[in-house]
Short mmCIF file of C-alpha atoms in Angstrom, two decimals:
data_model
loop_
_atom_site.label_atom_id
_atom_site.label_comp_id
_atom_site.label_asym_id
_atom_site.label_seq_id
_atom_site.Cartn_x
_atom_site.Cartn_y
_atom_site.Cartn_z
CA MET O 21 12.37 -22.30 -8.51
CA ASN O 22 13.95 -21.09 -5.12
CA ILE O 23 12.94 -17.84 -4.43
CA LEU O 24 14.12 -15.28 -1.56
CA MET O 25 11.86 -12.65 -0.52
CA LEU O 26 12.61 -9.47 1.56
CA SER O 27 10.41 -7.43 3.87
CA SER O 28 11.34 -5.39 6.52
CA THR O 29 7.71 -5.36 7.27
CA PHE O 30 6.31 -8.35 9.13
CA PRO O 31 3.52 -9.28 6.34
CA TYR O 32 1.18 -11.13 8.44
CA PRO O 33 -1.81 -10.92 9.47
CA PRO O 34 -2.36 -9.25 5.80
CA THR O 35 -4.72 -6.92 7.48
CA ARG O 36 -2.12 -4.64 9.30
CA GLY O 37 -1.80 -2.21 5.83
CA GLY O 38 -1.24 -2.04 2.45
CA THR O 39 2.25 -3.26 2.44
CA GLN O 40 1.19 -6.11 4.33
CA VAL O 41 -1.80 -7.20 2.18
CA ARG O 42 0.48 -6.92 -1.07
CA THR O 43 3.25 -8.87 0.26
CA PHE O 44 1.61 -11.57 1.79
CA ASN O 45 -0.80 -12.31 -0.94
CA LEU O 46 2.21 -12.52 -3.42
CA LEU O 47 4.21 -14.66 -1.61
CA LYS O 48 1.03 -17.03 -0.96
CA TYR O 49 0.53 -17.34 -4.53
CA LEU O 50 4.37 -17.93 -5.09
CA SER O 51 4.73 -20.43 -2.69
CA GLN O 52 1.89 -22.81 -4.39
CA ARG O 53 4.45 -23.70 -7.08
CA HIS O 54 7.83 -22.60 -6.05
CA HIS O 55 10.21 -22.89 -2.61
CA ILE O 56 10.04 -19.49 -0.59
CA THR O 57 12.26 -18.25 1.87
CA LEU O 58 10.97 -14.85 3.62
CA LEU O 59 13.28 -12.90 5.43
CA THR O 60 11.29 -10.13 7.47
CA GLN O 61 11.79 -8.00 10.57
CA ARG O 62 9.26 -8.06 13.88
CA ASP O 63 8.79 -5.45 16.26
CA ARG O 64 7.37 -5.61 19.89
CA THR O 65 3.69 -5.42 18.21
CA VAL O 66 4.09 -8.76 16.72
CA THR O 67 2.87 -11.87 18.53
CA GLU O 68 3.95 -15.48 18.46
CA ALA O 69 0.73 -16.83 16.83
CA GLU O 70 1.28 -14.43 13.98
CA ILE O 71 4.57 -15.42 13.42
CA ALA O 72 3.40 -19.10 13.81
CA GLY O 73 0.95 -18.30 10.86
CA LEU O 74 3.27 -16.79 8.83
CA LYS O 75 5.61 -19.79 9.08
CA ASP O 76 2.65 -22.05 7.80
CA CYS O 77 2.59 -19.88 4.48
CA VAL O 78 6.18 -20.73 3.31
CA ASP O 79 8.68 -23.22 2.97
CA LEU O 80 10.94 -20.94 5.45
CA ALA O 81 10.89 -17.85 7.40
CA VAL O 82 13.98 -15.96 8.91
CA ILE O 83 12.61 -13.48 11.41
CA PHE O 84 15.35 -10.56 12.67
CA GLU O 85 14.40 -8.28 15.34
CA SER O 86 13.50 -4.46 13.90
CA PRO O 87 16.39 -2.34 14.55
CA SER O 88 14.28 0.55 15.91
CA GLU O 89 13.63 -2.14 18.26
CA ILE O 90 17.09 -2.90 19.32
CA ASP O 91 18.43 0.38 19.41
CA THR O 92 16.34 2.93 21.68
CA THR O 93 18.77 5.40 21.61
CA ASP O 94 17.77 7.05 18.31
CA GLY O 95 18.26 10.68 18.99
CA ILE O 96 18.86 13.71 16.96
CA PHE O 97 22.31 12.81 16.56
CA LYS O 98 21.59 9.31 14.80
CA LYS O 99 19.02 11.41 12.83
CA LEU O 100 21.51 13.64 11.68
CA GLN O 101 23.89 11.20 10.68
CA ARG O 102 21.36 9.40 8.52
CA PHE O 103 20.28 12.64 7.11
CA SER O 104 24.26 13.17 6.24
CA SER O 105 24.64 9.81 4.59
CA PHE O 106 21.32 10.64 2.59
CA LEU O 107 23.21 13.75 1.27
CA GLN O 108 26.74 12.02 0.38
CA GLN O 109 25.73 8.39 -0.50
CA GLY O 110 22.00 8.91 -1.68
CA THR O 111 19.93 6.37 0.66
CA PRO O 112 17.24 8.03 2.75
CA PRO O 113 16.83 8.03 6.47
CA SER O 114 13.83 5.78 6.28
CA VAL O 115 15.56 3.31 4.62
CA LEU O 116 18.75 3.16 6.67
CA SER O 117 16.61 3.13 9.94
CA ARG O 118 15.00 -0.24 8.81
CA TYR O 119 18.72 -1.28 7.67
CA SER O 120 19.81 -4.59 9.47
CA ILE O 121 23.18 -5.62 9.19
CA GLU O 122 22.37 -9.29 10.55
CA MET O 123 20.05 -9.39 7.33
CA GLN O 124 22.77 -8.16 5.25
CA GLU O 125 24.84 -10.94 6.28
CA TRP O 126 22.47 -13.40 5.71
CA ILE O 127 21.42 -12.57 2.44
CA ASP O 128 25.40 -12.01 1.24
CA ARG O 129 25.89 -15.67 2.40
CA ALA O 130 23.00 -17.13 0.81
CA VAL O 131 23.73 -15.77 -2.19
CA GLU O 132 27.39 -16.57 -2.55
CA ALA O 133 26.40 -19.82 -2.06
CA GLU O 134 23.85 -19.88 -4.97
CA LYS O 135 21.12 -20.96 -2.97
CA TYR O 136 18.40 -18.97 -4.97
CA ASP O 137 17.32 -18.49 -8.64
CA ALA O 138 15.89 -15.13 -7.94
CA ILE O 139 15.45 -12.55 -5.01
CA ALA O 140 12.51 -9.95 -4.60
CA CYS O 141 12.43 -7.17 -2.65
CA GLU O 142 8.94 -6.44 -1.34
CA HIS O 143 8.75 -2.26 -1.24
CA SER O 144 11.57 -0.67 -2.36
CA VAL O 145 12.88 0.25 1.35
CA ASN O 146 14.55 -3.40 0.82
CA GLU O 147 16.79 -2.49 -2.34
CA ILE O 148 19.08 -1.44 0.45
CA TYR O 149 20.10 -5.13 0.64
CA ILE O 150 20.62 -5.64 -2.93
CA ARG O 151 24.37 -5.33 -4.02
CA PRO O 152 25.03 -4.31 -7.88
CA HIS O 153 26.92 -7.62 -8.46
CA PHE O 154 23.88 -9.78 -7.15
CA GLN O 155 22.28 -9.48 -10.91
CA LYS O 156 25.28 -11.50 -12.63
CA GLN O 157 24.56 -14.57 -10.12
CA LEU O 158 20.64 -14.36 -9.98
CA ARG O 159 17.53 -12.43 -11.12
CA THR O 160 16.65 -9.43 -9.04
CA VAL O 161 13.58 -7.89 -8.73
CA VAL O 162 11.80 -4.95 -6.70
CA ASN O 163 8.21 -4.68 -5.99
CA ILE O 164 8.07 -1.16 -5.69
CA HIS O 165 4.63 -0.35 -3.91
CA SER O 166 4.78 3.36 -4.72
CA SER O 167 6.98 5.90 -5.94
CA VAL O 168 8.88 7.74 -2.67
CA TYR O 169 9.90 10.64 -5.14
CA GLY O 170 6.20 10.90 -6.39
CA SER O 171 4.93 10.40 -3.09
CA CYS O 172 6.92 13.43 -1.87
CA TYR O 173 5.95 15.59 -4.97
CA ASN O 174 2.13 14.83 -4.42
CA GLN O 175 2.47 16.19 -0.80
CA LEU O 176 4.19 19.30 -1.76
CA ALA O 177 1.84 19.71 -4.56
CA THR O 178 -1.30 19.28 -2.09
CA GLY O 179 -0.04 21.21 0.64
CA ILE O 180 -0.58 18.10 3.04
CA SER O 181 3.52 17.87 3.81
CA GLU O 182 4.16 17.42 7.39
CA ASN O 183 7.57 19.19 7.15
CA LYS O 184 7.58 21.48 3.89
CA LEU O 185 11.08 22.82 4.39
CA ARG O 186 12.57 19.11 4.63
CA ASP O 187 10.44 17.61 1.69
CA GLN O 188 11.67 20.36 -0.65
CA ILE O 189 15.08 19.23 0.47
CA ASN O 190 14.52 15.86 0.19
CA LEU O 191 12.97 15.79 -3.51
CA PRO O 192 16.04 16.26 -5.60
CA LEU O 193 17.52 13.47 -3.48
CA LEU O 194 14.53 11.37 -3.62
CA ARG O 195 14.70 11.69 -7.50
CA ARG O 196 18.17 10.87 -7.38
CA TYR O 197 17.77 7.60 -4.78
CA GLU O 198 14.87 6.02 -7.04
CA GLN O 199 16.98 6.77 -10.30
CA ASN O 200 19.97 4.96 -8.64
CA TYR O 201 18.89 1.82 -7.04
CA CYS O 202 16.90 0.84 -9.82
CA SER O 203 19.65 0.32 -11.89
CA LYS O 204 20.70 -2.93 -9.42
CA PHE O 205 17.65 -5.04 -10.57
CA SER O 206 16.89 -7.16 -13.45
CA ALA O 207 13.13 -6.30 -13.33
CA ILE O 208 10.99 -3.55 -11.55
CA VAL O 209 7.21 -4.10 -10.51
CA VAL O 210 4.77 -1.16 -10.08
CA THR O 211 1.09 -0.93 -9.16
CA THR O 212 -0.17 1.59 -11.51
CA ALA O 213 0.71 3.10 -14.94
CA GLU O 214 1.42 6.63 -13.52
CA ASP O 215 4.16 5.41 -11.48
CA LYS O 216 5.74 3.51 -14.44
CA ILE O 217 5.94 6.56 -16.75
CA GLN O 218 7.60 7.85 -13.42
CA LEU O 219 10.14 5.42 -13.22
CA GLN O 220 10.62 4.80 -17.04
CA GLU O 221 11.51 8.58 -17.13
CA PHE O 222 14.34 7.85 -14.51
CA ASN O 223 15.45 4.50 -16.11
CA PRO O 224 14.64 4.36 -20.11
CA ASN O 225 16.58 0.90 -20.27
CA SER O 226 14.64 -0.63 -17.58
CA GLU O 227 12.06 -4.03 -17.60
CA ILE O 228 9.18 -1.99 -15.84
CA THR O 229 6.12 -4.31 -15.31
CA VAL O 230 2.57 -2.99 -13.84
CA ILE O 231 0.85 -5.43 -11.74
CA PRO O 232 -1.96 -3.86 -9.60
CA ASN O 233 -3.09 -4.78 -6.50
CA GLY O 234 -6.07 -7.53 -5.86
CA VAL O 235 -8.48 -8.67 -3.27
CA ASP O 236 -9.26 -11.93 -1.48
CA LEU O 237 -12.95 -12.40 -2.89
CA VAL O 238 -13.41 -14.98 0.55
CA SER O 239 -12.28 -12.34 3.06
CA PHE O 240 -14.47 -9.69 0.97
CA PRO O 241 -17.59 -11.49 -0.28
CA TYR O 242 -20.50 -9.75 -2.21
CA ARG O 243 -23.03 -8.09 -0.11
CA LYS O 244 -26.42 -9.76 0.13
CA SER O 245 -28.50 -6.67 0.41
CA ASP O 246 -28.34 -3.04 0.51
CA PRO O 247 -28.97 -1.24 3.63
CA GLY O 248 -30.03 1.92 2.58
CA GLY O 249 -29.95 4.94 4.93
CA HIS O 250 -27.19 7.73 5.26
CA ARG O 251 -24.35 5.70 6.43
CA LEU O 252 -20.93 6.36 5.09
CA ILE O 253 -17.65 4.24 5.95
CA PHE O 254 -13.80 5.03 5.60
CA ILE O 255 -11.38 2.51 5.95
CA GLY O 256 -7.45 1.99 6.11
CA ALA O 257 -4.67 2.34 8.35
CA MET O 258 -5.58 5.44 10.43
CA ASP O 259 -2.35 6.15 11.22
CA ASN O 260 -1.37 6.66 7.68
CA LEU O 261 -0.43 10.37 6.69
CA ALA O 262 -2.51 10.04 3.73
CA ASN O 263 -5.33 8.59 5.26
CA ILE O 264 -5.39 11.28 8.01
CA ASP O 265 -5.58 14.09 6.05
CA ALA O 266 -8.22 12.11 3.88
CA VAL O 267 -10.65 11.60 6.73
CA CYS O 268 -9.70 15.35 8.45
CA PHE O 269 -10.39 17.18 5.26
CA PHE O 270 -13.91 15.34 4.98
CA SER O 271 -15.15 15.07 8.32
CA GLN O 272 -14.44 18.83 8.61
CA GLU O 273 -15.47 20.25 4.96
CA VAL O 274 -17.57 17.83 3.52
CA LEU O 275 -19.63 15.97 6.29
CA PRO O 276 -21.32 19.04 8.11
CA GLU O 277 -22.70 20.00 4.71
CA ILE O 278 -23.70 16.49 3.98
CA GLN O 279 -25.69 16.77 7.34
CA LYS O 280 -27.14 19.93 6.41
CA ILE O 281 -29.13 17.80 3.94
CA TYR O 282 -29.37 14.48 5.51
CA PRO O 283 -29.40 14.97 9.59
CA ASP O 284 -28.89 11.51 10.25
CA THR O 285 -25.81 10.88 8.31
CA THR O 286 -22.92 9.06 10.10
CA LEU O 287 -19.31 8.35 9.36
CA ASP O 288 -17.52 5.13 10.55
CA ILE O 289 -13.78 5.38 10.25
CA VAL O 290 -12.58 2.20 10.34
CA GLY O 291 -8.72 1.00 11.03
CA SER O 292 -6.10 0.35 13.19
CA HIS O 293 -3.78 2.55 15.07
CA PRO O 294 -6.07 5.93 14.93
CA ALA O 295 -3.79 8.93 14.98
CA PRO O 296 -4.87 11.63 17.93
CA GLU O 297 -5.75 14.08 14.85
CA VAL O 298 -8.34 10.93 13.99
CA LEU O 299 -9.40 10.25 17.74
CA ALA O 300 -10.55 14.00 18.19
CA LEU O 301 -13.28 13.69 15.19
CA LYS O 302 -15.04 11.76 17.35
CA LYS O 303 -16.14 15.22 19.06
CA GLN O 304 -18.06 15.95 16.17
CA PRO O 305 -21.68 14.38 15.70
CA GLY O 306 -22.10 11.31 13.86
CA ILE O 307 -18.51 10.29 13.63
CA THR O 308 -17.28 6.85 15.33
CA VAL O 309 -13.77 6.10 15.20
CA THR O 310 -13.21 2.26 15.79
CA GLY O 311 -9.55 1.46 15.65
CA ARG O 312 -8.83 -2.37 14.56
CA VAL O 313 -11.46 -4.50 14.22
CA PRO O 314 -12.00 -8.18 13.85
CA SER O 315 -14.04 -8.00 10.39
CA MET O 316 -13.47 -5.00 7.88
CA VAL O 317 -16.28 -6.54 5.74
CA GLU O 318 -18.86 -6.57 8.11
CA TYR O 319 -18.66 -2.73 8.57
CA LEU O 320 -18.50 -2.51 4.76
CA HIS O 321 -21.76 -4.60 4.20
CA LYS O 322 -23.65 -1.86 6.54
CA SER O 323 -22.61 0.91 5.05
CA THR O 324 -24.73 2.92 2.44
CA VAL O 325 -21.59 4.54 0.78
CA CYS O 326 -17.83 4.33 1.12
CA ILE O 327 -15.63 7.34 0.79
CA VAL O 328 -12.12 7.22 -0.61
CA PRO O 329 -11.29 11.30 -0.63
CA MET O 330 -7.76 10.62 -0.47
CA ARG O 331 -5.74 13.82 -1.73
CA THR O 332 -2.19 12.28 -1.87
CA GLY O 333 -0.75 8.75 -1.90
CA PHE O 334 0.23 7.38 -5.15
CA GLY O 335 -0.75 3.77 -6.60
CA ILE O 336 -3.95 1.67 -6.56
CA LYS O 337 -5.53 1.65 -3.20
CA ASN O 338 -6.64 -1.47 -1.28
CA LYS O 339 -9.53 0.20 0.39
CA THR O 340 -11.40 1.09 -2.79
CA LEU O 341 -10.63 -2.68 -4.07
CA GLU O 342 -12.12 -4.00 -0.73
CA ALA O 343 -15.14 -1.72 -0.67
CA MET O 344 -15.64 -2.50 -4.63
CA ALA O 345 -15.36 -6.31 -3.89
CA ALA O 346 -17.94 -5.92 -1.17
CA GLY O 347 -20.42 -3.85 -3.26
CA VAL O 348 -20.25 -1.01 -1.35
CA PRO O 349 -20.80 1.93 -3.67
CA ILE O 350 -17.65 4.41 -3.99
CA VAL O 351 -17.25 7.94 -3.88
CA GLY O 352 -13.56 8.79 -4.29
CA SER O 353 -11.05 11.51 -5.56
CA ASP O 354 -8.64 10.98 -8.57
CA ARG O 355 -6.10 9.43 -6.08
CA GLY O 356 -8.70 7.29 -4.55
CA LEU O 357 -9.60 6.01 -7.81
CA GLU O 358 -6.18 5.95 -9.29
CA GLY O 359 -5.74 3.12 -11.76
CA LEU O 360 -9.09 1.86 -11.94
CA GLY O 361 -11.30 2.42 -15.70
CA VAL O 362 -14.49 3.21 -13.16
CA ASP O 363 -15.73 6.24 -15.71
CA GLY O 364 -15.16 8.01 -19.03
CA LYS O 365 -16.29 7.17 -22.47
CA ASP O 366 -17.61 4.17 -23.28
CA THR O 367 -16.95 3.18 -19.82
CA PRO O 368 -19.88 1.75 -17.70
CA LEU O 369 -19.94 3.78 -14.64
CA LYS O 370 -18.42 1.78 -11.63
CA ALA O 371 -17.86 4.82 -9.00
CA LEU O 372 -18.66 8.41 -8.67
CA ARG O 373 -15.61 10.88 -8.85
CA ALA O 374 -15.69 13.91 -6.21
CA ASN O 375 -12.18 16.03 -5.51
CA THR O 376 -13.88 19.15 -4.10
CA PRO O 377 -16.25 19.71 -1.18
CA ALA O 378 -19.30 20.65 -3.35
CA ASP O 379 -18.61 17.49 -5.89
CA TYR O 380 -18.49 15.31 -2.83
CA VAL O 381 -22.28 16.41 -1.54
CA THR O 382 -23.43 15.82 -5.15
CA ALA O 383 -22.23 12.60 -5.50
CA ILE O 384 -23.15 11.54 -2.34
CA SER O 385 -27.02 12.70 -2.35
CA GLN O 386 -27.15 11.05 -5.56
CA LEU O 387 -26.29 7.65 -4.17
CA PHE O 388 -28.37 8.30 -1.00
CA ASP O 389 -31.26 9.22 -3.19
CA VAL O 390 -31.22 6.71 -6.03
CA PRO O 391 -31.12 3.38 -4.78
CA GLN O 392 -31.01 1.98 -8.42
CA LEU O 393 -27.58 4.05 -8.82
CA ARG O 394 -26.29 2.02 -5.87
CA HIS O 395 -27.29 -1.31 -7.32
CA GLU O 396 -25.63 -0.47 -10.85
CA LEU O 397 -22.38 0.64 -9.09
CA SER O 398 -22.21 -2.33 -6.62
CA VAL O 399 -22.64 -5.08 -9.17
CA ARG O 400 -20.53 -3.40 -11.64
CA SER O 401 -18.03 -2.95 -9.29
CA ARG O 402 -17.89 -6.30 -8.18
CA GLU O 403 -17.47 -7.60 -11.75
CA LEU O 404 -14.49 -5.13 -12.40
CA ILE O 405 -12.80 -6.74 -9.07
CA GLU O 406 -13.75 -10.42 -10.09
CA THR O 407 -12.29 -9.69 -13.79
CA GLU O 408 -9.29 -7.71 -13.24
CA PHE O 409 -8.32 -7.23 -9.49
CA THR O 410 -7.88 -10.48 -7.58
CA TRP O 411 -4.61 -11.69 -5.98
CA GLU O 412 -4.54 -14.73 -8.30
CA ILE O 413 -4.36 -12.29 -11.24
CA ALA O 414 -1.43 -10.33 -9.72
CA GLY O 415 0.03 -13.37 -8.40
CA LYS O 416 0.24 -15.18 -12.10
CA HIS O 417 1.94 -11.84 -13.61
CA TYR O 418 4.11 -11.68 -10.57
CA GLU O 419 5.26 -15.15 -11.00
CA GLN O 420 5.77 -14.47 -14.95
CA VAL O 421 8.26 -11.53 -13.65
CA CYS O 422 9.94 -13.46 -10.90
CA CYS O 423 10.26 -16.76 -12.91
CA PRO O 424 10.35 -15.60 -16.68
CA GLN O 425 11.69 -19.25 -17.89
CA GLN O 426 8.72 -21.00 -16.14
#
């Protein structure tokens, strides 16, 4: 089949962030059996080598300049214009700011010429390019990496919203937006059962499929040995609001308590684009902020325990899956372990759950003190990834959604 994939986020290399990882691995799988055309945008950080690498993975890559790179006059007036449009028409400013008229014209011409059998939007922000009548001409799929309404609701509920008044105003608008745009699609894909329940409430007649994220087992091999010691690690894009909140919470409220018991405890914060709040954490004893590193798995293999202290953010976390694939024992919150069967009745323990500072101290102390427990969690975690969370498994399911007749 001929499939047109839309991604306003440049999906290569697949180490830039969760959106890029999911988009790249799904298009890589589909390209093995189908003709893939990818429409995407680049900003000034994208190199020519990265463009060449992406083009090697698809039949055709059409790359547009990011609107934010073209228009540098994005002042208060334009922001007010976009918010006014949100109120009247229902499209959020975060979607409008990425909208490319040139991309829209290219898509319109391609659909009119009947060049494609299916069109897939990688992340809900790309839904803006799908016109309601497209459904009559080809299969339309939206791969919702996480519910925007659910994320906003969760940030307000957990008290980490950057702008509480803005988000309180936006919440009912996001609900209306998510309800309206879903009607344009033949099929909807989400990453967790929670998101499916959320969206099914808005769109009871929609075809909604849960396809979790996966891991590239070659890039994240199982570790050869347990390093022992008292070395903690957090991985993820460090300009992401949920990640910033997680490491600041852990560093300020949990780590000092652990260091009272294990004075030599260290925390490596590993991920690209660390925000100022994250860089400031280097002043605390034992904390290292690396920025982007050549090999995430090398840092994971050196670590005793991986922490995933997320307090917001929906969907299965790539960081959790990658650490489990590498065989590093996990201590994570309900959000950090979302969508994963790691504990509970009749479920062999695969990770330790923690949501309060006291929970984290108890769980991490257990793992520091009991090598056998670390070994058991390590082995079971890897087995879980191998049987349920590879990109090949996810790709097969995604192919069934995009190409149901195959």
